[in-house]
Structures are given as C-alpha cells and as structure tokens.
GROMACS .gro file of C-alpha atoms in nm:
model
  233
    1MET     CA    1  -5.776   0.544   3.518
    2LYS     CA    2  -5.534   0.812   3.631
    3THR     CA    3  -5.377   0.574   3.881
    4SER     CA    4  -5.331   0.311   3.611
    5ASN     CA    5  -5.167   0.558   3.370
    6SER     CA    6  -4.932   0.696   3.636
    7LYS     CA    7  -4.811   0.346   3.714
    8LYS     CA    8  -4.743   0.275   3.349
    9LEU     CA    9  -4.546   0.593   3.283
   10PRO     CA   10  -4.232   0.505   3.488
   11ALA     CA   11  -4.215   0.168   3.315
   12ALA     CA   12  -4.238   0.333   2.974
   13LYS     CA   13  -3.967   0.582   3.068
   14ALA     CA   14  -3.743   0.303   3.192
   15LYS     CA   15  -3.794   0.116   2.866
   16ARG     CA   16  -3.701   0.424   2.664
   17ALA     CA   17  -3.395   0.488   2.885
   18LYS     CA   18  -3.282   0.130   2.837
   19ALA     CA   19  -3.313   0.166   2.462
   20ARG     CA   20  -3.121   0.492   2.471
   21PHE     CA   21  -2.832   0.391   2.698
   22GLY     CA   22  -2.796   0.019   2.637
   23ARG     CA   23  -2.537  -0.149   2.415
   24PRO     CA   24  -2.574  -0.027   2.056
   25PRO     CA   25  -2.689  -0.262   1.780
   26LYS     CA   26  -2.414  -0.462   1.608
   27GLU     CA   27  -2.433  -0.248   1.295
   28LEU     CA   28  -2.355   0.063   1.506
   29ALA     CA   29  -2.091  -0.091   1.736
   30GLY     CA   30  -1.806  -0.022   1.493
   31GLU     CA   31  -1.913   0.340   1.463
   32VAL     CA   32  -1.917   0.377   1.841
   33ASP     CA   33  -1.570   0.219   1.873
   34ALA     CA   34  -1.428   0.451   1.606
   35ARG     CA   35  -1.587   0.754   1.772
   36ILE     CA   36  -1.438   0.662   2.111
   37LEU     CA   37  -1.089   0.605   1.967
   38ASP     CA   38  -1.098   0.928   1.766
   39ALA     CA   39  -1.208   1.122   2.074
   40ALA     CA   40  -0.945   0.955   2.294
   41ARG     CA   41  -0.670   1.032   2.044
   42LYS     CA   42  -0.773   1.398   2.035
   43VAL     CA   43  -0.790   1.430   2.414
   44PHE     CA   44  -0.462   1.245   2.477
   45LEU     CA   45  -0.280   1.468   2.229
   46GLU     CA   46  -0.427   1.784   2.383
   47ARG     CA   47  -0.403   1.693   2.753
   48GLY     CA   48  -0.130   1.430   2.770
   49PHE     CA   49  -0.183   1.089   2.926
   50GLU     CA   50  -0.200   1.218   3.284
   51GLY     CA   51  -0.420   1.517   3.202
   52ALA     CA   52  -0.668   1.321   2.992
   53SER     CA   53  -0.980   1.195   3.168
   54VAL     CA   54  -1.232   0.934   3.067
   55ASP     CA   55  -1.503   1.190   3.147
   56GLU     CA   56  -1.372   1.430   2.884
   57ILE     CA   57  -1.317   1.150   2.632
   58ALA     CA   58  -1.676   1.037   2.686
   59GLU     CA   59  -1.799   1.394   2.632
   60VAL     CA   60  -1.599   1.441   2.311
   61ALA     CA   61  -1.709   1.098   2.185
   62ARG     CA   62  -2.074   1.173   2.272
   63SER     CA   63  -2.077   0.848   2.462
   64GLY     CA   64  -2.128   0.731   2.819
   65LYS     CA   65  -1.843   0.630   3.050
   66ALA     CA   66  -2.009   0.291   3.092
   67THR     CA   67  -1.984   0.238   2.716
   68ILE     CA   68  -1.611   0.313   2.724
   69TYR     CA   69  -1.543   0.092   3.026
   70ALA     CA   70  -1.740  -0.190   2.863
   71ARG     CA   71  -1.476  -0.187   2.589
   72PHE     CA   72  -1.158  -0.081   2.770
   73ARG     CA   73  -1.044  -0.190   3.115
   74ASP     CA   74  -0.893   0.147   3.207
   75LYS     CA   75  -0.726   0.456   3.063
   76ARG     CA   76  -0.403   0.268   2.993
   77ALA     CA   77  -0.587   0.004   2.789
   78LEU     CA   78  -0.765   0.280   2.596
   79PHE     CA   79  -0.439   0.462   2.525
   80THR     CA   80  -0.272   0.140   2.408
   81GLU     CA   81  -0.562   0.074   2.173
   82VAL     CA   82  -0.545   0.431   2.039
   83VAL     CA   83  -0.177   0.387   1.944
   84THR     CA   84  -0.229   0.035   1.804
   85HIS     CA   85  -0.531   0.145   1.604
   86ASP     CA   86  -0.339   0.443   1.467
   87ILE     CA   87  -0.050   0.224   1.351
   88LEU     CA   88  -0.277  -0.045   1.208
   89ALA     CA   89  -0.489   0.207   1.018
   90ARG     CA   90  -0.180   0.367   0.866
   91ILE     CA   91  -0.030   0.028   0.776
   92THR     CA   92  -0.351  -0.068   0.598
   93GLU     CA   93  -0.340   0.262   0.413
   94PHE     CA   94   0.029   0.221   0.331
   95SER     CA   95  -0.014  -0.140   0.210
   96ALA     CA   96  -0.287  -0.046  -0.034
   97GLU     CA   97  -0.046   0.062  -0.307
   98LEU     CA   98   0.297  -0.089  -0.361
   99PRO     CA   99   0.578   0.134  -0.490
  100THR     CA  100   0.700   0.107  -0.847
  101GLY     CA  101   1.049   0.120  -0.995
  102ALA     CA  102   1.266  -0.037  -1.260
  103THR     CA  103   1.491  -0.218  -1.009
  104ILE     CA  104   1.453  -0.368  -0.663
  105GLU     CA  105   1.679  -0.089  -0.531
  106GLU     CA  106   1.444   0.176  -0.669
  107ARG     CA  107   1.132   0.001  -0.537
  108LEU     CA  108   1.277  -0.052  -0.189
  109THR     CA  109   1.410   0.304  -0.176
  110SER     CA  110   1.075   0.444  -0.281
  111ALA     CA  111   0.890   0.231  -0.025
  112ALA     CA  112   1.128   0.312   0.262
  113SER     CA  113   1.129   0.685   0.185
  114THR     CA  114   0.749   0.693   0.173
  115LEU     CA  115   0.736   0.493   0.498
  116LEU     CA  116   0.959   0.740   0.682
  117HIS     CA  117   0.793   1.054   0.551
  118TRP     CA  118   0.459   0.896   0.646
  119GLY     CA  119   0.572   0.755   0.979
  120LEU     CA  120   0.745   1.063   1.119
  121ASN     CA  121   0.414   1.239   1.162
  122SER     CA  122   0.399   1.490   1.447
  123GLU     CA  123   0.086   1.341   1.605
  124ARG     CA  124   0.214   0.984   1.577
  125ILE     CA  125   0.545   1.080   1.736
  126ALA     CA  126   0.356   1.271   2.008
  127LEU     CA  127   0.165   0.953   2.099
  128MET     CA  128   0.491   0.759   2.124
  129ARG     CA  129   0.639   1.031   2.347
  130LEU     CA  130   0.337   1.006   2.578
  131ALA     CA  131   0.389   0.632   2.614
  132ILE     CA  132   0.760   0.678   2.690
  133ALA     CA  133   0.684   0.950   2.945
  134GLU     CA  134   0.467   0.707   3.143
  135THR     CA  135   0.726   0.427   3.154
  136ARG     CA  136   0.826   0.490   3.516
  137ARG     CA  137   0.472   0.492   3.656
  138PHE     CA  138   0.324   0.233   3.420
  139PRO     CA  139   0.611   0.014   3.293
  140ASP     CA  140   0.373  -0.213   3.104
  141LEU     CA  141   0.221   0.075   2.907
  142ALA     CA  142   0.527   0.177   2.704
  143SER     CA  143   0.638  -0.185   2.653
  144THR     CA  144   0.292  -0.286   2.530
  145VAL     CA  145   0.280   0.007   2.289
  146SER     CA  146   0.635  -0.069   2.174
  147ARG     CA  147   0.561  -0.437   2.114
  148SER     CA  148   0.242  -0.355   1.927
  149ALA     CA  149   0.422  -0.105   1.705
  150ARG     CA  150   0.706  -0.349   1.640
  151ASP     CA  151   0.478  -0.643   1.561
  152LEU     CA  152   0.254  -0.444   1.329
  153SER     CA  153   0.544  -0.279   1.148
  154THR     CA  154   0.710  -0.619   1.103
  155GLU     CA  155   0.391  -0.746   0.938
  156LEU     CA  156   0.411  -0.450   0.702
  157GLY     CA  157   0.778  -0.528   0.628
  158VAL     CA  158   0.703  -0.893   0.551
  159HIS     CA  159   0.421  -0.794   0.318
  160LEU     CA  160   0.636  -0.532   0.148
  161LEU     CA  161   0.940  -0.755   0.093
  162SER     CA  162   0.738  -1.055  -0.022
  163GLU     CA  163   0.559  -0.842  -0.282
  164LEU     CA  164   0.864  -0.650  -0.402
  165THR     CA  165   1.083  -0.957  -0.445
  166LYS     CA  166   0.815  -1.172  -0.607
  167SER     CA  167   0.947  -1.106  -0.958
  168ASP     CA  168   1.312  -1.034  -0.873
  169GLU     CA  169   1.625  -1.245  -0.842
  170LEU     CA  170   1.624  -1.174  -0.468
  171ARG     CA  171   1.340  -1.420  -0.417
  172SER     CA  172   1.592  -1.704  -0.455
  173LEU     CA  173   1.822  -1.574  -0.180
  174PRO     CA  174   1.810  -1.743   0.164
  175ALA     CA  175   1.721  -1.413   0.335
  176PHE     CA  176   1.393  -1.401   0.142
  177ALA     CA  177   1.290  -1.761   0.199
  178PRO     CA  178   0.953  -1.782   0.379
  179GLU     CA  179   1.111  -1.913   0.700
  180HIS     CA  180   1.357  -1.620   0.715
  181LEU     CA  181   1.140  -1.339   0.581
  182THR     CA  182   1.018  -1.214   0.920
  183SER     CA  183   1.375  -1.174   1.049
  184THR     CA  184   1.483  -1.011   0.722
  185ALA     CA  185   1.192  -0.765   0.736
  186ARG     CA  186   1.275  -0.675   1.097
  187LEU     CA  187   1.641  -0.613   1.008
  188PHE     CA  188   1.534  -0.395   0.716
  189LEU     CA  189   1.305  -0.185   0.937
  190ASP     CA  190   1.564  -0.161   1.215
  191LEU     CA  191   1.818  -0.036   0.963
  192VAL     CA  192   1.591   0.209   0.782
  193ALA     CA  193   1.335   0.327   1.037
  194VAL     CA  194   1.481   0.304   1.388
  195PRO     CA  195   1.765   0.563   1.353
  196MET     CA  196   1.526   0.825   1.215
  197LEU     CA  197   1.257   0.738   1.471
  198LEU     CA  198   1.504   0.798   1.755
  199ARG     CA  199   1.598   1.131   1.600
  200ALA     CA  200   1.232   1.224   1.567
  201LEU     CA  201   1.157   1.158   1.934
  202PHE     CA  202   1.403   1.434   2.030
  203GLU     CA  203   1.328   1.688   1.756
  204ALA     CA  204   1.091   1.972   1.835
  205ASP     CA  205   1.030   2.040   1.465
  206LEU     CA  206   1.013   1.718   1.262
  207ARG     CA  207   1.042   1.910   0.937
  208THR     CA  208   1.413   1.949   1.004
  209LEU     CA  209   1.451   1.576   0.933
  210ASP     CA  210   1.289   1.585   0.589
  211PRO     CA  211   1.607   1.678   0.396
  212GLU     CA  212   1.797   1.387   0.555
  213ILE     CA  213   1.544   1.111   0.493
  214ASP     CA  214   1.611   1.035   0.127
  215GLU     CA  215   1.990   1.021   0.168
  216HIS     CA  216   1.958   0.800   0.476
  217VAL     CA  217   1.721   0.564   0.291
  218THR     CA  218   1.947   0.538  -0.014
  219ARG     CA  219   2.247   0.439   0.202
  220SER     CA  220   2.044   0.198   0.414
  221VAL     CA  221   1.883   0.018   0.118
  222ALA     CA  222   2.221  -0.023  -0.055
  223PHE     CA  223   2.372  -0.167   0.264
  224PHE     CA  224   2.073  -0.398   0.321
  225LEU     CA  225   2.077  -0.543  -0.030
  226SER     CA  226   2.454  -0.589  -0.026
  227ALA     CA  227   2.429  -0.780   0.303
  228CYS     CA  228   2.151  -1.002   0.167
  229ARG     CA  229   2.345  -1.082  -0.150
  230TYR     CA  230   2.676  -1.131   0.032
  231GLY     CA  231   2.513  -1.368   0.278
  232ALA     CA  232   2.405  -1.588  -0.010
  233SER     CA  233   2.755  -1.623  -0.157
   0.00000   0.00000   0.00000
C-alpha cells in the first residue's frame, strides 16, 4: 500500500503544478494581460528600457516569465505594446465624452486644449523618450511606437471631427467629406499637437508648457478652420 501511494503522489503533484502554472482560463486571460502591461509600464519608467528586465517585470506582475514570453516575443515587443496600450486606453477614455460649445471654433478649441493637457503627461512623454533613446540600437522600436501613436491618434482625430461637424456647416466642405477626413484629421493633429509634443520631449518640467497651451490651440484652430473654408471657395 505504501508503495502504491508513493507512486501516486508525484503524479498528483505534477497535476497540481500543471493547474497552477499552465495557461489561465479565458475569463482570467485579460486580467493577466493587464497585470503584465501595468507591471511592465512601471518597471520601464523606473529602470528605463535597457535597465528593465523581464525577470523583474514578471516579479512585479506576479507572473511567470513563460507567461510573458507566450504573449510577447521579446522585451521590445512588450515595450511597444505598453506604449500602444497606453495610447489606446487614453484615446478610449478621451473619446467617451465629446466637448461642448456654441460654435465649431469653441468645440474644436475645447477638444484640442483638453487633448494637449491630457497628452502631455509626464509618464506618457517619458515612455516616448525611452523609445527615442533606443532608436540607434533598435531602429524598428521607435518607428513602430511612432507609427502606432500616429495611427491611433489619427483614429481619434477622425472620430472627433466627424462628430463635431455632424451638425455644422463644415460638414459640407470638401475637407470633411468621408474620403478626405483622415487626411484632414492628420493635418489638424499635426498643426495642434506636434509642435507642443516636440517642446514636451525637451522640457524637464512639463508644467512650464501649461500657460502656453490654450493660446497655441486658439491660434491653431483659427488657422485650421480658415484653411478648410478657404480651400472650399
């Protein structure tokens, strides 16, 4: 009897180990993914890209390295997903409530000002700086992060402009036709966001930019709307 029990014990332990360390059930997979990305974001911001290790990320996430590598090819893929997830989560949050205003100028100004104050977040800018810092060693890393940020922000711009011009005379202008809206949204974001983003990348204290944002947005929105209306004449 003792021999029989001793033979069964290793098998039982193996079964329990498999249940403990195997792939989580579908209903828990999203929770695991979120935990890994949150942990990776924290470690990357504290250690930098080079200083961060998958071992430490796994420890902070309370997850195994095998679980991380089953989802992400390497540290670069994990970092890219961290930045993309951060942008996408913020865009979803930003898109939830459209700005109000009596005129299209007021609505666009409100939206752009909110976008900049929201976007020039110290942690978000820190992630972008990390990607730029690795351009020489990993040229695909920064370009992938840049493309992801550009594509996702363009989607936000298209959504914003299509909603804000739905009940305005601008909807009849060529720039806001469905086939041109993506290009128009990109031009709007390049005009409003890019100059301040470049400033933010080189500012140690991002709060110094706050007083300039509203004035910059007011000028940019006026220029953008004038160009759209002039192009239709």
